[in-house]
Coordinates of C-alpha atoms and ligand atoms in Angstrom, one line a residue:
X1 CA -5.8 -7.5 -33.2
X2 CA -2.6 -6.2 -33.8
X3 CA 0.9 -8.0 -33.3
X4 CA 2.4 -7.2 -29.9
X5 CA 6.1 -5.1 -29.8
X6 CA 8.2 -6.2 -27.0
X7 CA 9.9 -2.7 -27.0
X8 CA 6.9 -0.2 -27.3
X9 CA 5.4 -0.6 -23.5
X10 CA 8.4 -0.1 -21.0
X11 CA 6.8 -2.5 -18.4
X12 CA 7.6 -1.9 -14.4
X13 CA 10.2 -3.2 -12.7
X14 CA 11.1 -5.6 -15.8
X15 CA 13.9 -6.7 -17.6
X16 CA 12.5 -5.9 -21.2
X17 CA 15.1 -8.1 -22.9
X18 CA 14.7 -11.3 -21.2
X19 CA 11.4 -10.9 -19.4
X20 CA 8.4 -13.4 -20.9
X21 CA 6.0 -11.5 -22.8
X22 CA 3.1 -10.1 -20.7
X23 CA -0.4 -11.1 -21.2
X24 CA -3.3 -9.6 -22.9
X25 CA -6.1 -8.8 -20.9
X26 CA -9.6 -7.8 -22.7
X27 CA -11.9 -7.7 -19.5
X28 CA -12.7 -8.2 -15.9
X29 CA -15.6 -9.2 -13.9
X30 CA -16.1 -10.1 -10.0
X31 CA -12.2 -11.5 -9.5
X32 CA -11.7 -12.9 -12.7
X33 CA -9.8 -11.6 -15.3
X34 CA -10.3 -12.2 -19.2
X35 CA -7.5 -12.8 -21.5
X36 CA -8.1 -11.5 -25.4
X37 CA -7.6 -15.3 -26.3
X38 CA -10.7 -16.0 -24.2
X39 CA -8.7 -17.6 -20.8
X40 CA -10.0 -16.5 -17.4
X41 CA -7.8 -16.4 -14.6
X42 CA -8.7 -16.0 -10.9
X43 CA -7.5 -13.0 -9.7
X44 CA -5.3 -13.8 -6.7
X45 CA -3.5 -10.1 -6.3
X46 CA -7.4 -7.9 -7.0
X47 CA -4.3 -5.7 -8.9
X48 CA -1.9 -5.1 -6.6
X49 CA -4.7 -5.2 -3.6
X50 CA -7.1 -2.1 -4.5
X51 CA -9.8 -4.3 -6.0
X52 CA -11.5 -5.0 -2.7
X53 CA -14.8 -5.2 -4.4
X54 CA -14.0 -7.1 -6.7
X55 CA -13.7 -5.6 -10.7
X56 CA -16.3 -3.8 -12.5
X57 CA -18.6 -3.3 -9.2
X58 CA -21.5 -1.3 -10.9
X59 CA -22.2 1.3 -8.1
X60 CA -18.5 2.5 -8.4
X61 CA -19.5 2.6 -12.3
X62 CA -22.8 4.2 -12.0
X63 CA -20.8 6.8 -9.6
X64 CA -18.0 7.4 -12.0
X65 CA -20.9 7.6 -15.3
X66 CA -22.5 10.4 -13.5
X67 CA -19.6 12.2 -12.6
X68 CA -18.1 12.1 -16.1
X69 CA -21.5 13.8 -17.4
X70 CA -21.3 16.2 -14.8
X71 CA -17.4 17.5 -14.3
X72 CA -14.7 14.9 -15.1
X73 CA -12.0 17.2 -13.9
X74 CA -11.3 20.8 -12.8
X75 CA -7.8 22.3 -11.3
X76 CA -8.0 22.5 -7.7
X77 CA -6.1 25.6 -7.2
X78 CA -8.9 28.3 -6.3
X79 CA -11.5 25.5 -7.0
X80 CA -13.4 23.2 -5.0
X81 CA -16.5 20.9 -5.0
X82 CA -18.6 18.6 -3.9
X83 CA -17.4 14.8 -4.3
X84 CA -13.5 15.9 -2.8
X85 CA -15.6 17.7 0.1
X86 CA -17.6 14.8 0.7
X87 CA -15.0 12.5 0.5
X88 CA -12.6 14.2 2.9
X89 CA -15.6 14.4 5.2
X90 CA -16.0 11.0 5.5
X91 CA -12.8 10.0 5.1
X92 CA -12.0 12.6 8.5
X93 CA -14.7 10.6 10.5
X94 CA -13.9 7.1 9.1
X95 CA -10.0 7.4 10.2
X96 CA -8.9 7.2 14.5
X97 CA -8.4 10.8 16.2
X98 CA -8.7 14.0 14.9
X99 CA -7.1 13.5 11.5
X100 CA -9.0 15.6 9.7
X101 CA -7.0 17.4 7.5
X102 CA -7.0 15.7 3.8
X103 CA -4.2 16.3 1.0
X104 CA -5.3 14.5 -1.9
X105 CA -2.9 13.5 -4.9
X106 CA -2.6 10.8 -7.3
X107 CA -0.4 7.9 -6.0
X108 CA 0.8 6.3 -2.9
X109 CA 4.5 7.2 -3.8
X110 CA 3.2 10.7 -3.7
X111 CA 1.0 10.5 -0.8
X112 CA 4.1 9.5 0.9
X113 CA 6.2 12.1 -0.3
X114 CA 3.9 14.5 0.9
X115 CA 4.0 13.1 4.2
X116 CA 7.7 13.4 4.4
X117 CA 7.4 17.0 2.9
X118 CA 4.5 18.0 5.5
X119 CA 6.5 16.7 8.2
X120 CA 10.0 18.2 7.4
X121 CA 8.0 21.2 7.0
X122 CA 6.5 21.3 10.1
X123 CA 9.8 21.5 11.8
X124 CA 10.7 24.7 9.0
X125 CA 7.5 26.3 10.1
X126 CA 7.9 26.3 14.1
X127 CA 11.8 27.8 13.2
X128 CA 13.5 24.2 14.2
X129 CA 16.5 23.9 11.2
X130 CA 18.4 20.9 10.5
X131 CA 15.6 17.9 11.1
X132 CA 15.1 16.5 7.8
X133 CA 15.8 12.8 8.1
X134 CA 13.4 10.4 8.9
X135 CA 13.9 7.2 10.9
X136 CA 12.4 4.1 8.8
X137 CA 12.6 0.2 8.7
X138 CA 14.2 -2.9 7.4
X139 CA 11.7 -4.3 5.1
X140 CA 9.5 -1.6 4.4
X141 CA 8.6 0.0 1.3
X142 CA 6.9 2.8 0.7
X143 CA 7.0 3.8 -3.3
X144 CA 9.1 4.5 -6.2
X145 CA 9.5 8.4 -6.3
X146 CA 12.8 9.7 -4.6
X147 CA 11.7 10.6 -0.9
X148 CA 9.6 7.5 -0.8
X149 CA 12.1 5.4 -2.2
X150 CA 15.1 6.6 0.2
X151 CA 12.7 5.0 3.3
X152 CA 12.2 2.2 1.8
X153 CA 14.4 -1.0 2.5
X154 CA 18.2 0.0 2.5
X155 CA 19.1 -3.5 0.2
X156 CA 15.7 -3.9 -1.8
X157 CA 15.4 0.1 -2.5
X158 CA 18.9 -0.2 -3.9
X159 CA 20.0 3.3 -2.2
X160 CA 24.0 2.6 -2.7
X161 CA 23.3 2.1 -6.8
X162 CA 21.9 5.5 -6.4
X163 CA 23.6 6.9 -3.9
X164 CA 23.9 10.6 -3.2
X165 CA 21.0 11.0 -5.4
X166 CA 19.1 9.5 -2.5
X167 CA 18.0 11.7 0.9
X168 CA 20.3 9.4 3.5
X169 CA 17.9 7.9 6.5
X170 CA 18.2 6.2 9.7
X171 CA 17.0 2.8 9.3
X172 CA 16.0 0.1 11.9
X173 CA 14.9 -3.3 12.7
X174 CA 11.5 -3.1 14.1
X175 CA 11.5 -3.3 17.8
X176 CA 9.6 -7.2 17.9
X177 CA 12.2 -7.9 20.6
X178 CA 13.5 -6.1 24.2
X179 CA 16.9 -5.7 22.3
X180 CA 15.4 -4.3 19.0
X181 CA 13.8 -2.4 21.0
X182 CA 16.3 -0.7 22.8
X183 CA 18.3 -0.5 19.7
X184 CA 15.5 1.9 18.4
X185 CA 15.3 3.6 21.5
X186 CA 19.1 4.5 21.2
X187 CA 19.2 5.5 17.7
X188 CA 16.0 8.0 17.7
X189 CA 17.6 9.8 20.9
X190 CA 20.8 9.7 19.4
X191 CA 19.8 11.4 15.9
X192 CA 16.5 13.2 17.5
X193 CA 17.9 16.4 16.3
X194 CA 18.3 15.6 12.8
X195 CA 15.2 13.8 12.2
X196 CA 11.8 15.2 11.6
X197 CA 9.8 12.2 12.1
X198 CA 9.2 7.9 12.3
X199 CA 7.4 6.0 9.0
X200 CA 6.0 2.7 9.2
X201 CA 3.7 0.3 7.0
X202 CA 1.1 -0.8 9.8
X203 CA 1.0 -4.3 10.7
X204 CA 2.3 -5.8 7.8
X205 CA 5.2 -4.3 5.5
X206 CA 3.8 -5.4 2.1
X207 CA 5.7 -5.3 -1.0
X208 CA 8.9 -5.5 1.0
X209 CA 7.5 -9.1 1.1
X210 CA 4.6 -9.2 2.7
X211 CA 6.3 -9.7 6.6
X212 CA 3.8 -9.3 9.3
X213 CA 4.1 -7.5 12.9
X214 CA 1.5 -7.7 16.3
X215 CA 0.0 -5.1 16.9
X216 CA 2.2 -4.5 20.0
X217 CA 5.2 -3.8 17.8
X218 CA 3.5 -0.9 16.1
X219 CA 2.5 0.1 19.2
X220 CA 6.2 0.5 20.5
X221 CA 7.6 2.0 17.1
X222 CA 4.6 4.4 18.5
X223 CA 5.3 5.2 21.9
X224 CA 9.3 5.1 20.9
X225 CA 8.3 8.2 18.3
X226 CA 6.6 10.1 21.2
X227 CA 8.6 9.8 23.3
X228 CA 11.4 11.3 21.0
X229 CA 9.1 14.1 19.8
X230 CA 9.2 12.7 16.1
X231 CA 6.2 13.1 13.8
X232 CA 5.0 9.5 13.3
X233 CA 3.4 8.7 9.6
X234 CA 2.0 5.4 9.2
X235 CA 2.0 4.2 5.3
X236 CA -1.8 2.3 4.5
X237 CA -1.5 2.3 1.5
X238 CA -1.6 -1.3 1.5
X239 CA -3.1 -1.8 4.3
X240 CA -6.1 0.7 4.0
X241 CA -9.6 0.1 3.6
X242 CA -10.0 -3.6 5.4
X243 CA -7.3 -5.5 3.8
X244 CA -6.1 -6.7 7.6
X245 CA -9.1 -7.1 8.5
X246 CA -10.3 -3.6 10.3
X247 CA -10.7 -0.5 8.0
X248 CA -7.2 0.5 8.8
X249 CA -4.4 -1.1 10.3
X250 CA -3.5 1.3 13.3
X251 CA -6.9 0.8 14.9
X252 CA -5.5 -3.3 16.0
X253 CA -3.1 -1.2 18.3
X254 CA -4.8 1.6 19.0
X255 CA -2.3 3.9 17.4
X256 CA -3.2 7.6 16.2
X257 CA -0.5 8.9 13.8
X258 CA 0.5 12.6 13.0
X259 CA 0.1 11.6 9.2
X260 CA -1.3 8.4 7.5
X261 CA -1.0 8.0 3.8
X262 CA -3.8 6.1 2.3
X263 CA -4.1 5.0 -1.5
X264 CA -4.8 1.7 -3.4
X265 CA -7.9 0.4 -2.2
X266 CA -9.0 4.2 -1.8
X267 CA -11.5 4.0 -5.0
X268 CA -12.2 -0.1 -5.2
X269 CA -9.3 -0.5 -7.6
X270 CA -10.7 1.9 -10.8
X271 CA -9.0 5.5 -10.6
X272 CA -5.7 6.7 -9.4
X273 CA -6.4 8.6 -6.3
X274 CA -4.8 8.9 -3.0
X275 CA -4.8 10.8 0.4
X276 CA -2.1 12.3 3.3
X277 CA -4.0 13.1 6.3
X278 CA -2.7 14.8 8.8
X279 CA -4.3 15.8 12.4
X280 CA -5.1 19.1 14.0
X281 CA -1.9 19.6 15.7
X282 CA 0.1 19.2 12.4
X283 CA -2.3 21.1 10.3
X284 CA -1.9 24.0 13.1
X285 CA 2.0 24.0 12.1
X286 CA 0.9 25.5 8.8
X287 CA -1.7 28.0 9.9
X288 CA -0.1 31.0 9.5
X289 CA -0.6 34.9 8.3
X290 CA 3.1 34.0 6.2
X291 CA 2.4 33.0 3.1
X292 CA 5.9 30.5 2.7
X293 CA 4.0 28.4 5.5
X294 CA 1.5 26.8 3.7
X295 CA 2.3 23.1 2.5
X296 CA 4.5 23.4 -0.8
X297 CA 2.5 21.1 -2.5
X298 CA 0.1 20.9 -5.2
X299 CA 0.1 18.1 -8.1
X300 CA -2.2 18.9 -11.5
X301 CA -4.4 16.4 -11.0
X302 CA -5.4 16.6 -7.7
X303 CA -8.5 15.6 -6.0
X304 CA -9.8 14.5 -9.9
X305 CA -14.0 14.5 -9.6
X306 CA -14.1 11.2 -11.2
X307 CA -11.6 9.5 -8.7
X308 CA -13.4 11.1 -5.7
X309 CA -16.7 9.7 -7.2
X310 CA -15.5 6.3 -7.0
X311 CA -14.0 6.3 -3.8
X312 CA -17.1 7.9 -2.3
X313 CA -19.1 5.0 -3.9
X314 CA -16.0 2.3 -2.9
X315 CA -17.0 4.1 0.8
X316 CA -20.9 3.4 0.5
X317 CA -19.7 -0.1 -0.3
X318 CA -17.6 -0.1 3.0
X319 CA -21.0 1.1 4.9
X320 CA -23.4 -1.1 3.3
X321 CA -22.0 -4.8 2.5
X322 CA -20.1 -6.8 5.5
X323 CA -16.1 -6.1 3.7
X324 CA -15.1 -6.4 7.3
X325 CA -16.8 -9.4 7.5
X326 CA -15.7 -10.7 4.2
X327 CA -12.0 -10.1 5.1
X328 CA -11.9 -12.2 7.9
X329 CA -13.6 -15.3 6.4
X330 CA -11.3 -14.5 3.6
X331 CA -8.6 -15.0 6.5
X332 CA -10.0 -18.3 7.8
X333 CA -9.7 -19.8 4.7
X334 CA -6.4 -18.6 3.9
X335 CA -5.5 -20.4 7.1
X336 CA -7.1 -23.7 6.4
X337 CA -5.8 -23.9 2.4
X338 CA -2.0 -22.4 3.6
X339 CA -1.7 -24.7 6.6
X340 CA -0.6 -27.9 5.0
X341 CA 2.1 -25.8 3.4
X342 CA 3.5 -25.2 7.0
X343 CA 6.7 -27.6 7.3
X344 CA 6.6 -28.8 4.0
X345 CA 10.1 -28.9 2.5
X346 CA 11.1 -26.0 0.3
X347 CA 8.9 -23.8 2.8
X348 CA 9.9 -21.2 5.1
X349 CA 6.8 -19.8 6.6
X350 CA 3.4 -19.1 5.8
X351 CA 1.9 -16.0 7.3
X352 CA -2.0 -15.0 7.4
X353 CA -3.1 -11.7 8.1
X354 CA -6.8 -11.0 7.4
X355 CA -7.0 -11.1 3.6
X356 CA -3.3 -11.8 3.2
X357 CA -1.9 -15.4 3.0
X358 CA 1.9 -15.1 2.1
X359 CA 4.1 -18.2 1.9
X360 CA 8.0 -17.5 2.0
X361 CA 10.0 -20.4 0.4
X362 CA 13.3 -21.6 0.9
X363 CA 15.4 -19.6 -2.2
X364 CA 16.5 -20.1 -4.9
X365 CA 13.4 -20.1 -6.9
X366 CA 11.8 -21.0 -10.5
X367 CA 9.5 -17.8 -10.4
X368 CA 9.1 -18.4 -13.9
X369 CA 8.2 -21.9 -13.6
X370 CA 5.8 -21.2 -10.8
X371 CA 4.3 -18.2 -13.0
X372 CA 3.5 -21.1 -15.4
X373 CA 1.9 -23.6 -13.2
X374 CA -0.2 -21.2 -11.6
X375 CA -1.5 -20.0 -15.2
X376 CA -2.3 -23.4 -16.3
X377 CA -4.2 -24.1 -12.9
X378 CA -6.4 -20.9 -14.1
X379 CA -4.5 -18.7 -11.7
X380 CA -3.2 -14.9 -11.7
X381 CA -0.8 -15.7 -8.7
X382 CA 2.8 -13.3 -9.3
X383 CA 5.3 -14.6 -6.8
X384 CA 8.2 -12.2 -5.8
X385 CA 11.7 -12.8 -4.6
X386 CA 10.6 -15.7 -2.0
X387 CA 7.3 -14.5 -1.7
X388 CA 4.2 -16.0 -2.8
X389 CA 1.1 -14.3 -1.9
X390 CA -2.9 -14.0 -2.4
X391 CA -4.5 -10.6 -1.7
X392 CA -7.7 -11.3 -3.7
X393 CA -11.0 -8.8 -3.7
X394 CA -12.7 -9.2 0.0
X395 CA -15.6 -10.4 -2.3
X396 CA -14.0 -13.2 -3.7
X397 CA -16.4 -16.4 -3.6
X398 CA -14.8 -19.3 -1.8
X399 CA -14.8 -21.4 -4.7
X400 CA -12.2 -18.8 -6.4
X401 CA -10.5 -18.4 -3.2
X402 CA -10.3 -22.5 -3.0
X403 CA -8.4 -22.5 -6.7
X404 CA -6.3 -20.3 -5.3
X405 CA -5.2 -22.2 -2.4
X406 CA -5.2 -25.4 -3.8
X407 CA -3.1 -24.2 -6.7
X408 CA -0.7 -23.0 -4.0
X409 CA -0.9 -26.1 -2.4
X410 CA -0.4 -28.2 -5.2
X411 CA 2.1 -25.9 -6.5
X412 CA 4.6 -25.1 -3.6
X413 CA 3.8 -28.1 -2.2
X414 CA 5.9 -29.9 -4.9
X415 CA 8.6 -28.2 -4.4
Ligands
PLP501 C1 2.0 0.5 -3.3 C2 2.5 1.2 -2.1 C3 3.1 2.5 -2.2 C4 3.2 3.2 -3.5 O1 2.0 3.4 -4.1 P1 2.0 3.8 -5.7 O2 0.6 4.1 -5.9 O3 2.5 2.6 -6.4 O4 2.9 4.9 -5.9 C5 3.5 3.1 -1.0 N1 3.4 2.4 0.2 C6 2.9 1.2 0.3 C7 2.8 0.6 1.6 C8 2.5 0.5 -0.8 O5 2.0 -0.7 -0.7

């Protein structure tokens, strides 16, 4: 085992010099994770939310085996084959509407981006100039690459440290009151002519920390889009594949976007893999005899064989065990283990939204300290900002899910 270097592995979003030192993991099983010096922690994030089956699920594995024997990669420019044409299939009949038209890539920053790119283009291709911009929301975020980062929250995205280097967008509260609302309304047919479209994180805007919307809200920040004539893209990437309890958000309000951008969860946590699909009308905006209207995009790596073989197994997985199911118990007990927190001093809210439980605490906070306590109780928990959240696997036993809660109980409730 060698020594560790501090300075070798640039770490994400992390101040190198006074950050603790991360931790070693050797292995992973069900939602626990394994250090090297033998400690196993349950797994209260499932990484970042795509392990909804929990690690090391062995149909993803025996999936991903056979595809590695078979083609582990080939360039997708003049090529295609069987597990990205399966998956688009059933990805096209899974998803609300007719969006049918499936633009894989590598990452849910780029998913986005392509989104933004499809819809601006749109407007090139039916001879529209000058509607680039794109109306987002306070709170949201939506990645880490340029056009994704300039829609994400005006203060958290830190757009004025970089400026002009950022695409400059029209941001809004969400419209979860009359005068919001109207506020919206006002602002989209004000600057309808300079934008091409309307992005929103479904039901609950995650990393932007973790703040949850009815259904009825999307629905407006819906109808409010139509009714401007703006291309609406809905980020899942979070919310994708069950984590609020249906397989995707937009189906609680009934909502059929022009794009939705679907990652994370996409292949059960294992490969990088992720998906812009767009429906008929928007794919229409590209069919074209001119060859400078097809969609300008094409990353190296896209639709890799292995990644489609383990979301077309994470799919099976969908289709044959009760994930749905799972998510809400996994809601219900989030309730029951969050709800003494409610009123407790030092605590702002807790929030549940299928297999979400977030608790917002009064700032300022010892994240560190809390990082500590929630190790010792056996605990991968990674509080942000004023956030503390659980999104474990949808198969997470209740006993794991129970040292989860208690430790936030114990933990928060000290405070
Ligand atoms: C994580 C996330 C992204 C970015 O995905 P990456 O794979 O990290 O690039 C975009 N949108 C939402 C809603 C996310 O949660």
């Amino acid at each position: 085992m060698s020594e560790p270097r501090d300075d070798l592995l640039w770490r994400p979003y992390t101040q190198m010099k006074t950050a603790a030192p991360p931790l070693r993991a050797a292995r992973t099983q069900g939602s626990r994770i394994v250090l090297e010096d033998g400690r196993e922690l349950v797994d209260g994030i499932a990484s970042w939310w795509t392990a909804c089956h929990g690690y090391n699920h062995p149909h993803i594995r025996q999936a991903v085996a056979a595809q590695l024997d078979a083609m582990p990669h080939v360039m997708f420019g003049g090529l295609t084959h069987a597990p990205a044409e399966d998956l688009a299939r059933r990805l096209a009949a899974l998803l609300p509407g007719d969006l049918d038209h499936v633009f894989f890539s590598d990452s849910g920053s780029v998913a986005v981006e392509v989104a933004l790119k499809a819809a601006a283009q749109v407007w090139l291709n039916r001879g529209v100039a000058g509607r680039s911009r794109f109306a987002a929301f306070r709170g949201g975020y939506h990645g880490d690459t340029m056009g994704a980062m300039s829609v994400c929250d005006p203060e958290e995205g830190m757009h004025r440290r970089f400026g002009r280097y950022l695409p400059e967008q029209l941001f809004f509260d969400l419209p979860d009151t009359r005068a919001r609302e109207t506020a919206v309304d006002a602002g989209l047919a004000r600057h309808r002519d300079t934008l091409a479209g309307v992005i929103v994180e479904p039901l609950v805007q995650g990393a932007g920390g973790m703040r949850m919307h009815p259904p009825e809200v999307l629905a407006t920040v819906a109808r409010l889009a139509r009714r401007h004539g703006l291309i609406l893209i809905l980020d899942e990437v979070f919310t994708g594949f069950g984590r609020t309890g249906t397989l995707f958000a937009c189906e609680q309000a009934g909502v059929v976007p022009d794009l939705i951008c679907l990652s994370k969860a996409l292949t059960g946590g294992t490969l990088p893999l992720a998906a812009t699909v767009a429906t008929a009308e928007i794919f229409a905006a590209f069919w074209s005899d001119d060859p400078a209207a097809a969609l300008m995009h094409g990353p190296t790596f896209m639709a890799n064989p292995l990644a489609c073989a383990a979301a077309n197994a994470s799919l099976d997985l969908f289709a044959r065990e009760p994930r749905l199911a799972q998510a809400n118990r996994i809601a219900a007990q989030l309730e029951e283990g969050l709800a003494p927190l409610r009123g407790r001093p030092g605590i702002r809210d807790v929030r549940v939204l299928g297999a979400i439980g977030a608790v917002q605490l009064v700032p300022p906070t010892d994240l560190a300290g809390m990082k500590a306590a929630f190790l010792e109780r056996g605990a991968w928990v990674r509080p942000f900002g004023d956030i503390v959240y659980l999104t474990p696997a949808l198969t997470i036993p209740e006993e794991d899910l129970a040292r989860l809660t208690g430790a936030m109980r114990e933990i928060l409730g000290a405070a």
